[in-house]
Amino acid sequence: MMDDGWTGMDLALTLCLALTLINLASLGLAALRLGGRRGTSIFPNKAPVSLVRPVCGLETFSEEMLTRGFRLDHPDYELIFCVADRADPIVPLLHRLMAAHPGVPSRLIVGDERISDNPKLNNCVRGWEAARHDWVVLADSNVLMPPDYLQRLQAAWRHDTGLVCSTPIGARPAGFFAEIECAFLNTLQARWQYAGEAVGLGFAQGKSMLWHKPFLEARGGIRALAAEIAEDAAATKLVRAAGARVHLVASPFEQPLGRRSLAEVWARQLRWARLRRVTFPAFFAPEIGTGPVLPFGLALVLAPSPALAGWLCALAALWYGAEYALAIRAGWHRGPRLFLAFLVRDTLFPAIWAGAWMRGAVLWRGNAMDIRPKAPARLRTRATAA
């Protein structure tokens, strides 16, 4: 008969092994899903597209990112830029780019509509309503668009699709803290996005969203996305309520990061964690088990043993080795420091997860956003005022 110490070690090792297997399964699902096609696209051939891009402020890669939008390999599309304030420093760049590319129909719309606490959604409303085509893409200004950007979105449209999205992939990190951001965005968040979609749980991502305008207009239009503080959470719930699905592109688009400070990484990840906690609490709660640092550390505290420490080191090596293999498989950022970035990410995440439960407000580009769940009555009042 085993003594209490061995029983505790066996239990700790079993739980840690179970968590490792769950994460390995998610990595495997994502690896199978990335780069592959699921069925045949039913998107109308050469259908015209309106590309709406909310912009705010100048960033490191702004000129390159916005220029890419004028060089898409698509026969018929228009560009609509939306800026809330005419004095925004991005405006002169936009005028220069539009003048330099007269062959691409483009417009700049100034002024937002205060339909929500979400400044990006407010900035998109007039662009959406001005779009001339039935197919509309809402794309952030820092999305790196390849020439076949629109075709890759369209290729994911199926008979049951309500929305096609792309999760952001961190690229071009300058410095170790930006590599930590890559570790968050790529083999953690994008991995779970693709694993979820593979089992029928696709979640919208606001970076790139392809809508069939009549579909959304029949359900309240873009203003219906004010039902949640995050427009992508509202989009997910709206699409599911319609009996349709959110699908992801076969290969997600990159977001160049440049240099990041630890404070910037922390603030961004905490903001996203709070949004997930408010909009999908049942899915957010288990996120505490997505990294090995906390559960493995607790296991060693509760059942200290050199043998257990050895087993847990082996499991951690397997866990992180599989993550790195996914980065190779998908062609994402990688390098020897990425293993350390995984470790730092998973050390930070328990504090981020706890902070997401403790506070209910975030700051986005200088705008305070109250992310407490909205009461139905408040939503009805807003909809009426809009």
CSV table of C-alpha atoms in Angstrom, one decimal:
chain,number,residue,atom,x,y,z
A,1,MET,CA,0.0,0.0,0.0
A,2,MET,CA,1.3,3.5,-1.0
A,3,ASP,CA,1.9,6.0,1.7
A,4,ASP,CA,0.3,9.5,1.7
A,5,GLY,CA,3.3,11.1,0.0
A,6,TRP,CA,3.2,8.8,-3.0
A,7,THR,CA,-0.5,9.2,-3.3
A,8,GLY,CA,-0.1,12.9,-3.4
A,9,MET,CA,2.6,12.7,-6.0
A,10,ASP,CA,0.5,10.3,-8.1
A,11,LEU,CA,-2.5,12.6,-8.0
A,12,ALA,CA,-0.3,15.7,-8.8
A,13,LEU,CA,1.4,13.9,-11.7
A,14,THR,CA,-2.0,12.7,-13.1
A,15,LEU,CA,-3.5,16.2,-13.1
A,16,CYS,CA,-0.4,17.7,-14.7
A,17,LEU,CA,-0.4,15.0,-17.3
A,18,ALA,CA,-4.0,15.6,-18.1
A,19,LEU,CA,-3.4,19.3,-18.6
A,20,THR,CA,-0.4,18.5,-20.8
A,21,LEU,CA,-2.5,16.1,-23.0
A,22,ILE,CA,-5.3,18.7,-23.3
A,23,ASN,CA,-2.8,21.3,-24.5
A,24,LEU,CA,-1.1,18.9,-26.8
A,25,ALA,CA,-4.5,18.0,-28.3
A,26,SER,CA,-5.2,21.7,-28.9
A,27,LEU,CA,-1.8,22.2,-30.6
A,28,GLY,CA,-2.4,19.1,-32.8
A,29,LEU,CA,-5.9,20.4,-33.8
A,30,ALA,CA,-4.4,23.8,-34.7
A,31,ALA,CA,-1.6,22.3,-36.7
A,32,LEU,CA,-4.1,20.2,-38.7
A,33,ARG,CA,-6.4,23.2,-39.3
A,34,LEU,CA,-3.8,25.8,-40.2
A,35,GLY,CA,-3.0,25.9,-43.9
A,36,GLY,CA,-5.8,23.5,-44.8
A,37,ARG,CA,-9.2,24.1,-46.4
A,38,ARG,CA,-12.4,22.7,-45.1
A,39,GLY,CA,-14.8,22.3,-48.0
A,40,THR,CA,-15.3,24.4,-51.1
A,41,SER,CA,-15.9,28.2,-50.9
A,42,ILE,CA,-19.2,29.5,-52.2
A,43,PHE,CA,-18.1,33.1,-52.3
A,44,PRO,CA,-19.3,34.7,-55.6
A,45,ASN,CA,-16.5,34.9,-58.1
A,46,LYS,CA,-15.0,38.4,-58.4
A,47,ALA,CA,-17.7,40.0,-56.3
A,48,PRO,CA,-16.9,43.6,-55.4
A,49,VAL,CA,-15.8,44.3,-51.9
A,50,SER,CA,-15.8,47.4,-49.6
A,51,LEU,CA,-12.8,47.5,-47.3
A,52,VAL,CA,-13.4,49.6,-44.2
A,53,ARG,CA,-10.4,50.5,-42.1
A,54,PRO,CA,-10.7,52.5,-38.9
A,55,VAL,CA,-7.5,54.5,-38.2
A,56,CYS,CA,-6.3,56.4,-35.2
A,57,GLY,CA,-2.8,57.9,-34.8
A,58,LEU,CA,0.5,57.2,-36.4
A,59,GLU,CA,2.3,53.9,-35.6
A,60,THR,CA,5.7,52.5,-36.5
A,61,PHE,CA,4.4,50.6,-39.6
A,62,SER,CA,1.4,52.8,-40.5
A,63,GLU,CA,2.6,53.8,-43.9
A,64,GLU,CA,3.5,50.3,-45.0
A,65,MET,CA,0.3,48.8,-43.6
A,66,LEU,CA,-2.0,51.4,-45.2
A,67,THR,CA,-0.1,51.3,-48.5
A,68,ARG,CA,-0.7,47.6,-48.7
A,69,GLY,CA,-4.4,48.2,-48.9
A,70,PHE,CA,-4.0,50.0,-52.2
A,71,ARG,CA,-2.1,47.1,-53.7
A,72,LEU,CA,-4.4,44.2,-53.3
A,73,ASP,CA,-4.8,41.7,-56.2
A,74,HIS,CA,-8.5,42.0,-56.6
A,75,PRO,CA,-10.5,43.3,-59.6
A,76,ASP,CA,-13.1,45.4,-57.8
A,77,TYR,CA,-12.8,46.8,-54.4
A,78,GLU,CA,-13.1,50.2,-52.6
A,79,LEU,CA,-11.2,51.5,-49.6
A,80,ILE,CA,-13.0,53.5,-46.9
A,81,PHE,CA,-10.8,55.0,-44.2
A,82,CYS,CA,-12.6,56.2,-41.0
A,83,VAL,CA,-11.0,58.6,-38.5
A,84,ALA,CA,-12.8,60.2,-35.5
A,85,ASP,CA,-10.9,63.5,-35.4
A,86,ARG,CA,-9.9,65.6,-38.4
A,87,ALA,CA,-6.8,66.7,-36.5
A,88,ASP,CA,-5.5,63.1,-36.2
A,89,PRO,CA,-1.9,62.9,-37.4
A,90,ILE,CA,-2.8,60.0,-39.7
A,91,VAL,CA,-4.9,62.2,-41.9
A,92,PRO,CA,-2.1,63.8,-44.0
A,93,LEU,CA,-0.7,60.3,-44.7
A,94,LEU,CA,-4.1,59.1,-45.8
A,95,HIS,CA,-4.5,62.1,-48.2
A,96,ARG,CA,-1.0,61.4,-49.6
A,97,LEU,CA,-1.7,57.7,-50.2
A,98,MET,CA,-5.1,58.3,-51.8
A,99,ALA,CA,-3.5,60.8,-54.2
A,100,ALA,CA,-0.7,58.4,-55.0
A,101,HIS,CA,-3.1,55.6,-55.9
A,102,PRO,CA,-5.9,57.1,-58.1
A,103,GLY,CA,-6.7,53.7,-59.6
A,104,VAL,CA,-8.2,52.4,-56.4
A,105,PRO,CA,-11.5,54.0,-55.3
A,106,SER,CA,-10.9,55.4,-51.8
A,107,ARG,CA,-12.6,57.8,-49.4
A,108,LEU,CA,-11.8,59.3,-46.0
A,109,ILE,CA,-14.8,59.6,-43.6
A,110,VAL,CA,-14.2,61.9,-40.6
A,111,GLY,CA,-16.3,61.7,-37.5
A,112,ASP,CA,-17.6,58.8,-35.4
A,113,GLU,CA,-21.0,57.7,-34.1
A,114,ARG,CA,-21.2,57.3,-30.3
A,115,ILE,CA,-23.2,54.0,-30.3
A,116,SER,CA,-21.1,52.2,-27.7
A,117,ASP,CA,-18.2,52.5,-25.3
A,118,ASN,CA,-16.0,50.9,-28.0
A,119,PRO,CA,-14.1,53.7,-29.9
A,120,LYS,CA,-13.2,51.4,-32.8
A,121,LEU,CA,-16.8,50.4,-33.4
A,122,ASN,CA,-17.9,54.0,-33.2
A,123,ASN,CA,-15.3,54.9,-35.8
A,124,CYS,CA,-16.5,52.2,-38.2
A,125,VAL,CA,-20.2,53.0,-38.3
A,126,ARG,CA,-20.1,55.7,-40.9
A,127,GLY,CA,-17.8,53.7,-43.1
A,128,TRP,CA,-20.0,50.6,-42.9
A,129,GLU,CA,-23.1,52.7,-43.8
A,130,ALA,CA,-21.2,54.3,-46.7
A,131,ALA,CA,-20.0,51.0,-48.2
A,132,ARG,CA,-21.4,50.5,-51.7
A,133,HIS,CA,-21.0,46.7,-51.9
A,134,ASP,CA,-22.7,43.8,-50.3
A,135,TRP,CA,-19.4,42.3,-49.1
A,136,VAL,CA,-17.7,44.3,-46.5
A,137,VAL,CA,-14.4,43.8,-44.7
A,138,LEU,CA,-13.7,45.6,-41.5
A,139,ALA,CA,-9.9,45.6,-41.0
A,140,ASP,CA,-7.7,47.2,-38.4
A,141,SER,CA,-5.0,49.6,-39.6
A,142,ASN,CA,-2.1,47.4,-38.4
A,143,VAL,CA,-3.1,44.3,-40.4
A,144,LEU,CA,-0.3,43.3,-42.8
A,145,MET,CA,-2.3,42.6,-46.0
A,146,PRO,CA,-0.7,40.3,-48.6
A,147,PRO,CA,-1.8,40.9,-52.2
A,148,ASP,CA,-4.3,38.0,-52.0
A,149,TYR,CA,-5.7,39.3,-48.7
A,150,LEU,CA,-9.3,39.4,-49.9
A,151,GLN,CA,-9.1,36.1,-51.8
A,152,ARG,CA,-7.9,34.4,-48.6
A,153,LEU,CA,-10.9,35.7,-46.6
A,154,GLN,CA,-13.3,34.8,-49.4
A,155,ALA,CA,-11.9,31.2,-49.6
A,156,ALA,CA,-13.1,30.5,-46.1
A,157,TRP,CA,-16.8,31.3,-46.9
A,158,ARG,CA,-19.0,28.2,-46.7
A,159,HIS,CA,-22.7,27.5,-46.9
A,160,ASP,CA,-23.0,27.8,-43.1
A,161,THR,CA,-20.8,30.9,-42.7
A,162,GLY,CA,-22.0,34.0,-41.0
A,163,LEU,CA,-18.6,35.7,-40.7
A,164,VAL,CA,-15.0,35.0,-41.7
A,165,CYS,CA,-12.1,36.3,-39.5
A,166,SER,CA,-8.4,36.2,-39.0
A,167,THR,CA,-6.7,36.2,-35.7
A,168,PRO,CA,-3.6,38.5,-35.5
A,169,ILE,CA,-0.1,36.8,-35.7
A,170,GLY,CA,2.7,38.7,-34.1
A,171,ALA,CA,5.6,39.3,-36.5
A,172,ARG,CA,8.8,41.4,-36.7
A,173,PRO,CA,9.4,41.7,-32.9
A,174,ALA,CA,12.1,44.1,-31.9
A,175,GLY,CA,13.4,43.1,-28.5
A,176,PHE,CA,12.5,40.4,-26.0
A,177,PHE,CA,9.3,41.9,-24.8
A,178,ALA,CA,7.9,41.9,-28.3
A,179,GLU,CA,8.8,38.2,-28.4
A,180,ILE,CA,6.7,37.7,-25.3
A,181,GLU,CA,3.8,39.3,-27.2
A,182,CYS,CA,4.4,36.9,-30.1
A,183,ALA,CA,4.2,34.0,-27.5
A,184,PHE,CA,0.8,35.3,-26.4
A,185,LEU,CA,-0.6,36.0,-29.8
A,186,ASN,CA,0.7,33.0,-31.8
A,187,THR,CA,1.1,29.7,-30.2
A,188,LEU,CA,-1.3,30.5,-27.4
A,189,GLN,CA,-4.2,32.6,-28.5
A,190,ALA,CA,-4.2,31.8,-32.3
A,191,ARG,CA,-3.7,28.2,-31.4
A,192,TRP,CA,-6.8,28.0,-29.2
A,193,GLN,CA,-8.7,30.0,-31.8
A,194,TYR,CA,-8.0,27.4,-34.5
A,195,ALA,CA,-8.5,24.5,-32.2
A,196,GLY,CA,-11.9,25.8,-31.2
A,197,GLU,CA,-12.9,26.4,-34.8
A,198,ALA,CA,-11.8,22.8,-35.7
A,199,VAL,CA,-14.4,21.5,-33.2
A,200,GLY,CA,-17.2,23.9,-34.2
A,201,LEU,CA,-16.5,26.7,-31.7
A,202,GLY,CA,-15.3,29.5,-33.9
A,203,PHE,CA,-14.9,32.9,-32.2
A,204,ALA,CA,-14.8,36.2,-34.1
A,205,GLN,CA,-11.7,38.3,-34.1
A,206,GLY,CA,-11.9,42.0,-34.8
A,207,LYS,CA,-8.6,42.4,-36.7
A,208,SER,CA,-10.1,41.2,-40.0
A,209,MET,CA,-13.8,40.5,-40.5
A,210,LEU,CA,-15.6,39.6,-43.8
A,211,TRP,CA,-19.3,40.3,-43.6
A,212,HIS,CA,-22.1,39.8,-46.1
A,213,LYS,CA,-23.8,43.1,-45.5
A,214,PRO,CA,-27.4,42.0,-46.0
A,215,PHE,CA,-26.8,39.3,-43.4
A,216,LEU,CA,-25.8,41.8,-40.7
A,217,GLU,CA,-28.3,44.4,-41.8
A,218,ALA,CA,-31.1,41.9,-41.4
A,219,ARG,CA,-30.0,41.6,-37.7
A,220,GLY,CA,-29.6,45.2,-36.8
A,221,GLY,CA,-26.6,46.2,-38.9
A,222,ILE,CA,-23.3,47.3,-37.5
A,223,ARG,CA,-25.1,49.0,-34.6
A,224,ALA,CA,-26.0,45.5,-33.3
A,225,LEU,CA,-22.4,45.0,-32.5
A,226,ALA,CA,-22.7,47.5,-29.7
A,227,ALA,CA,-24.5,44.8,-27.7
A,228,GLU,CA,-21.1,43.9,-26.2
A,229,ILE,CA,-18.1,46.1,-25.3
A,230,ALA,CA,-16.0,44.1,-27.8
A,231,GLU,CA,-17.4,44.1,-31.3
A,232,ASP,CA,-16.0,40.6,-32.0
A,233,ALA,CA,-17.7,39.1,-29.0
A,234,ALA,CA,-21.0,40.7,-30.1
A,235,ALA,CA,-20.4,39.3,-33.7
A,236,THR,CA,-19.7,35.8,-32.3
A,237,LYS,CA,-23.0,35.8,-30.4
A,238,LEU,CA,-25.0,37.3,-33.3
A,239,VAL,CA,-23.7,34.8,-35.8
A,240,ARG,CA,-24.4,31.9,-33.5
A,241,ALA,CA,-27.9,33.2,-32.7
A,242,ALA,CA,-28.6,33.2,-36.5
A,243,GLY,CA,-27.6,29.5,-36.7
A,244,ALA,CA,-24.4,30.3,-38.7
A,245,ARG,CA,-20.7,29.8,-37.9
A,246,VAL,CA,-17.6,31.9,-37.6
A,247,HIS,CA,-14.9,30.6,-39.8
A,248,LEU,CA,-11.2,31.4,-39.9
A,249,VAL,CA,-8.9,31.9,-42.8
A,250,ALA,CA,-6.6,29.0,-43.6
A,251,SER,CA,-3.5,31.1,-42.8
A,252,PRO,CA,-3.9,34.1,-40.5
A,253,PHE,CA,-2.5,37.5,-41.3
A,254,GLU,CA,0.4,39.1,-39.5
A,255,GLN,CA,0.6,42.1,-37.3
A,256,PRO,CA,4.1,43.7,-37.2
A,257,LEU,CA,5.0,44.5,-33.6
A,258,GLY,CA,8.2,46.4,-33.6
A,259,ARG,CA,9.4,47.4,-30.2
A,260,ARG,CA,7.3,46.7,-27.1
A,261,SER,CA,7.8,47.5,-23.5
A,262,LEU,CA,6.8,45.1,-20.8
A,263,ALA,CA,4.2,47.6,-19.6
A,264,GLU,CA,2.6,47.7,-23.1
A,265,VAL,CA,2.4,43.9,-23.3
A,266,TRP,CA,0.9,43.7,-19.8
A,267,ALA,CA,-1.7,46.4,-20.5
A,268,ARG,CA,-2.8,44.9,-23.8
A,269,GLN,CA,-3.0,41.4,-22.5
A,270,LEU,CA,-4.9,42.5,-19.4
A,271,ARG,CA,-7.3,44.5,-21.5
A,272,TRP,CA,-8.1,41.5,-23.7
A,273,ALA,CA,-8.4,39.2,-20.7
A,274,ARG,CA,-10.9,41.5,-19.1
A,275,LEU,CA,-12.9,41.6,-22.3
A,276,ARG,CA,-12.9,37.8,-22.6
A,277,ARG,CA,-13.9,37.5,-18.9
A,278,VAL,CA,-16.9,39.8,-19.3
A,279,THR,CA,-18.1,38.5,-22.7
A,280,PHE,CA,-17.4,34.7,-22.4
A,281,PRO,CA,-16.8,34.0,-18.7
A,282,ALA,CA,-17.4,30.2,-19.0
A,283,PHE,CA,-14.6,30.0,-21.6
A,284,PHE,CA,-12.3,32.4,-19.8
A,285,ALA,CA,-12.3,30.7,-16.5
A,286,PRO,CA,-10.4,27.5,-17.7
A,287,GLU,CA,-7.7,29.7,-19.3
A,288,ILE,CA,-5.8,29.5,-16.0
A,289,GLY,CA,-4.8,26.0,-17.0
A,290,THR,CA,-3.3,27.0,-20.4
A,291,GLY,CA,0.3,27.2,-19.2
A,292,PRO,CA,2.4,24.8,-17.1
A,293,VAL,CA,4.0,27.2,-14.7
A,294,LEU,CA,1.2,27.6,-12.2
A,295,PRO,CA,-0.2,24.0,-12.1
A,296,PHE,CA,3.2,22.4,-12.2
A,297,GLY,CA,4.4,24.7,-9.4
A,298,LEU,CA,1.4,24.0,-7.3
A,299,ALA,CA,1.9,20.3,-7.8
A,300,LEU,CA,5.5,20.5,-6.5
A,301,VAL,CA,4.4,22.6,-3.5
A,302,LEU,CA,1.6,20.1,-2.6
A,303,ALA,CA,3.7,17.0,-3.2
A,304,PRO,CA,7.4,17.9,-3.1
A,305,SER,CA,9.5,15.1,-4.6
A,306,PRO,CA,12.6,14.9,-6.8
A,307,ALA,CA,10.9,12.3,-8.9
A,308,LEU,CA,7.9,14.5,-9.4
A,309,ALA,CA,10.1,17.4,-10.3
A,310,GLY,CA,11.8,15.2,-12.9
A,311,TRP,CA,8.5,14.2,-14.5
A,312,LEU,CA,7.2,17.7,-14.5
A,313,CYS,CA,10.4,19.0,-16.2
A,314,ALA,CA,9.9,16.3,-18.9
A,315,LEU,CA,6.2,17.3,-19.4
A,316,ALA,CA,7.1,21.0,-19.6
A,317,ALA,CA,9.8,20.2,-22.2
A,318,LEU,CA,7.2,18.3,-24.2
A,319,TRP,CA,4.6,21.1,-23.8
A,320,TYR,CA,6.9,23.9,-25.0
A,321,GLY,CA,8.5,21.7,-27.6
A,322,ALA,CA,5.1,21.1,-29.2
A,323,GLU,CA,4.4,24.9,-29.1
A,324,TYR,CA,7.6,25.6,-30.9
A,325,ALA,CA,6.8,22.9,-33.4
A,326,LEU,CA,3.5,24.6,-34.2
A,327,ALA,CA,5.4,27.9,-34.8
A,328,ILE,CA,7.6,26.1,-37.3
A,329,ARG,CA,4.6,24.3,-38.9
A,330,ALA,CA,2.7,27.6,-39.3
A,331,GLY,CA,5.7,29.7,-40.4
A,332,TRP,CA,5.4,32.1,-37.4
A,333,HIS,CA,8.2,33.9,-35.5
A,334,ARG,CA,10.6,31.6,-33.8
A,335,GLY,CA,14.1,31.6,-32.4
A,336,PRO,CA,16.0,30.3,-29.3
A,337,ARG,CA,14.6,33.1,-27.1
A,338,LEU,CA,11.0,32.0,-27.9
A,339,PHE,CA,11.3,29.2,-25.3
A,340,LEU,CA,12.2,31.8,-22.6
A,341,ALA,CA,9.3,34.0,-23.9
A,342,PHE,CA,6.9,31.0,-23.4
A,343,LEU,CA,8.1,30.7,-19.8
A,344,VAL,CA,7.8,34.4,-19.0
A,345,ARG,CA,4.3,34.5,-20.6
A,346,ASP,CA,3.1,31.6,-18.5
A,347,THR,CA,4.6,33.2,-15.4
A,348,LEU,CA,2.8,36.5,-16.1
A,349,PHE,CA,-0.5,34.9,-17.1
A,350,PRO,CA,-1.9,33.8,-13.7
A,351,ALA,CA,-1.6,37.5,-12.5
A,352,ILE,CA,-3.3,38.7,-15.7
A,353,TRP,CA,-6.0,36.1,-15.3
A,354,ALA,CA,-6.6,37.2,-11.6
A,355,GLY,CA,-6.5,40.9,-12.6
A,356,ALA,CA,-9.2,40.2,-15.2
A,357,TRP,CA,-11.6,39.1,-12.5
A,358,MET,CA,-10.8,42.0,-10.1
A,359,ARG,CA,-11.3,45.1,-12.3
A,360,GLY,CA,-13.9,46.2,-14.8
A,361,ALA,CA,-12.4,49.1,-16.8
A,362,VAL,CA,-9.7,49.4,-19.4
A,363,LEU,CA,-7.9,52.1,-21.3
A,364,TRP,CA,-7.6,51.9,-25.1
A,365,ARG,CA,-5.7,54.6,-27.0
A,366,GLY,CA,-6.6,57.1,-24.2
A,367,ASN,CA,-10.3,56.1,-24.1
A,368,ALA,CA,-11.7,54.7,-20.9
A,369,MET,CA,-13.9,51.7,-21.6
A,370,ASP,CA,-16.3,50.3,-19.0
A,371,ILE,CA,-16.4,46.6,-19.6
A,372,ARG,CA,-19.0,45.6,-17.1
A,373,PRO,CA,-21.8,43.4,-18.5
A,374,LYS,CA,-24.5,45.6,-20.0
A,375,ALA,CA,-28.0,45.3,-18.7
A,376,PRO,CA,-30.7,44.6,-21.4
A,377,ALA,CA,-32.5,47.8,-20.5
A,378,ARG,CA,-29.4,49.9,-21.1
A,379,LEU,CA,-28.9,48.2,-24.5
A,380,ARG,CA,-32.5,49.0,-25.5
A,381,THR,CA,-32.0,52.6,-24.5
A,382,ARG,CA,-28.8,52.9,-26.6
A,383,ALA,CA,-30.4,51.3,-29.6
A,384,THR,CA,-33.3,53.7,-29.4
A,385,ALA,CA,-31.0,56.7,-29.1
A,386,ALA,CA,-28.9,55.6,-32.0
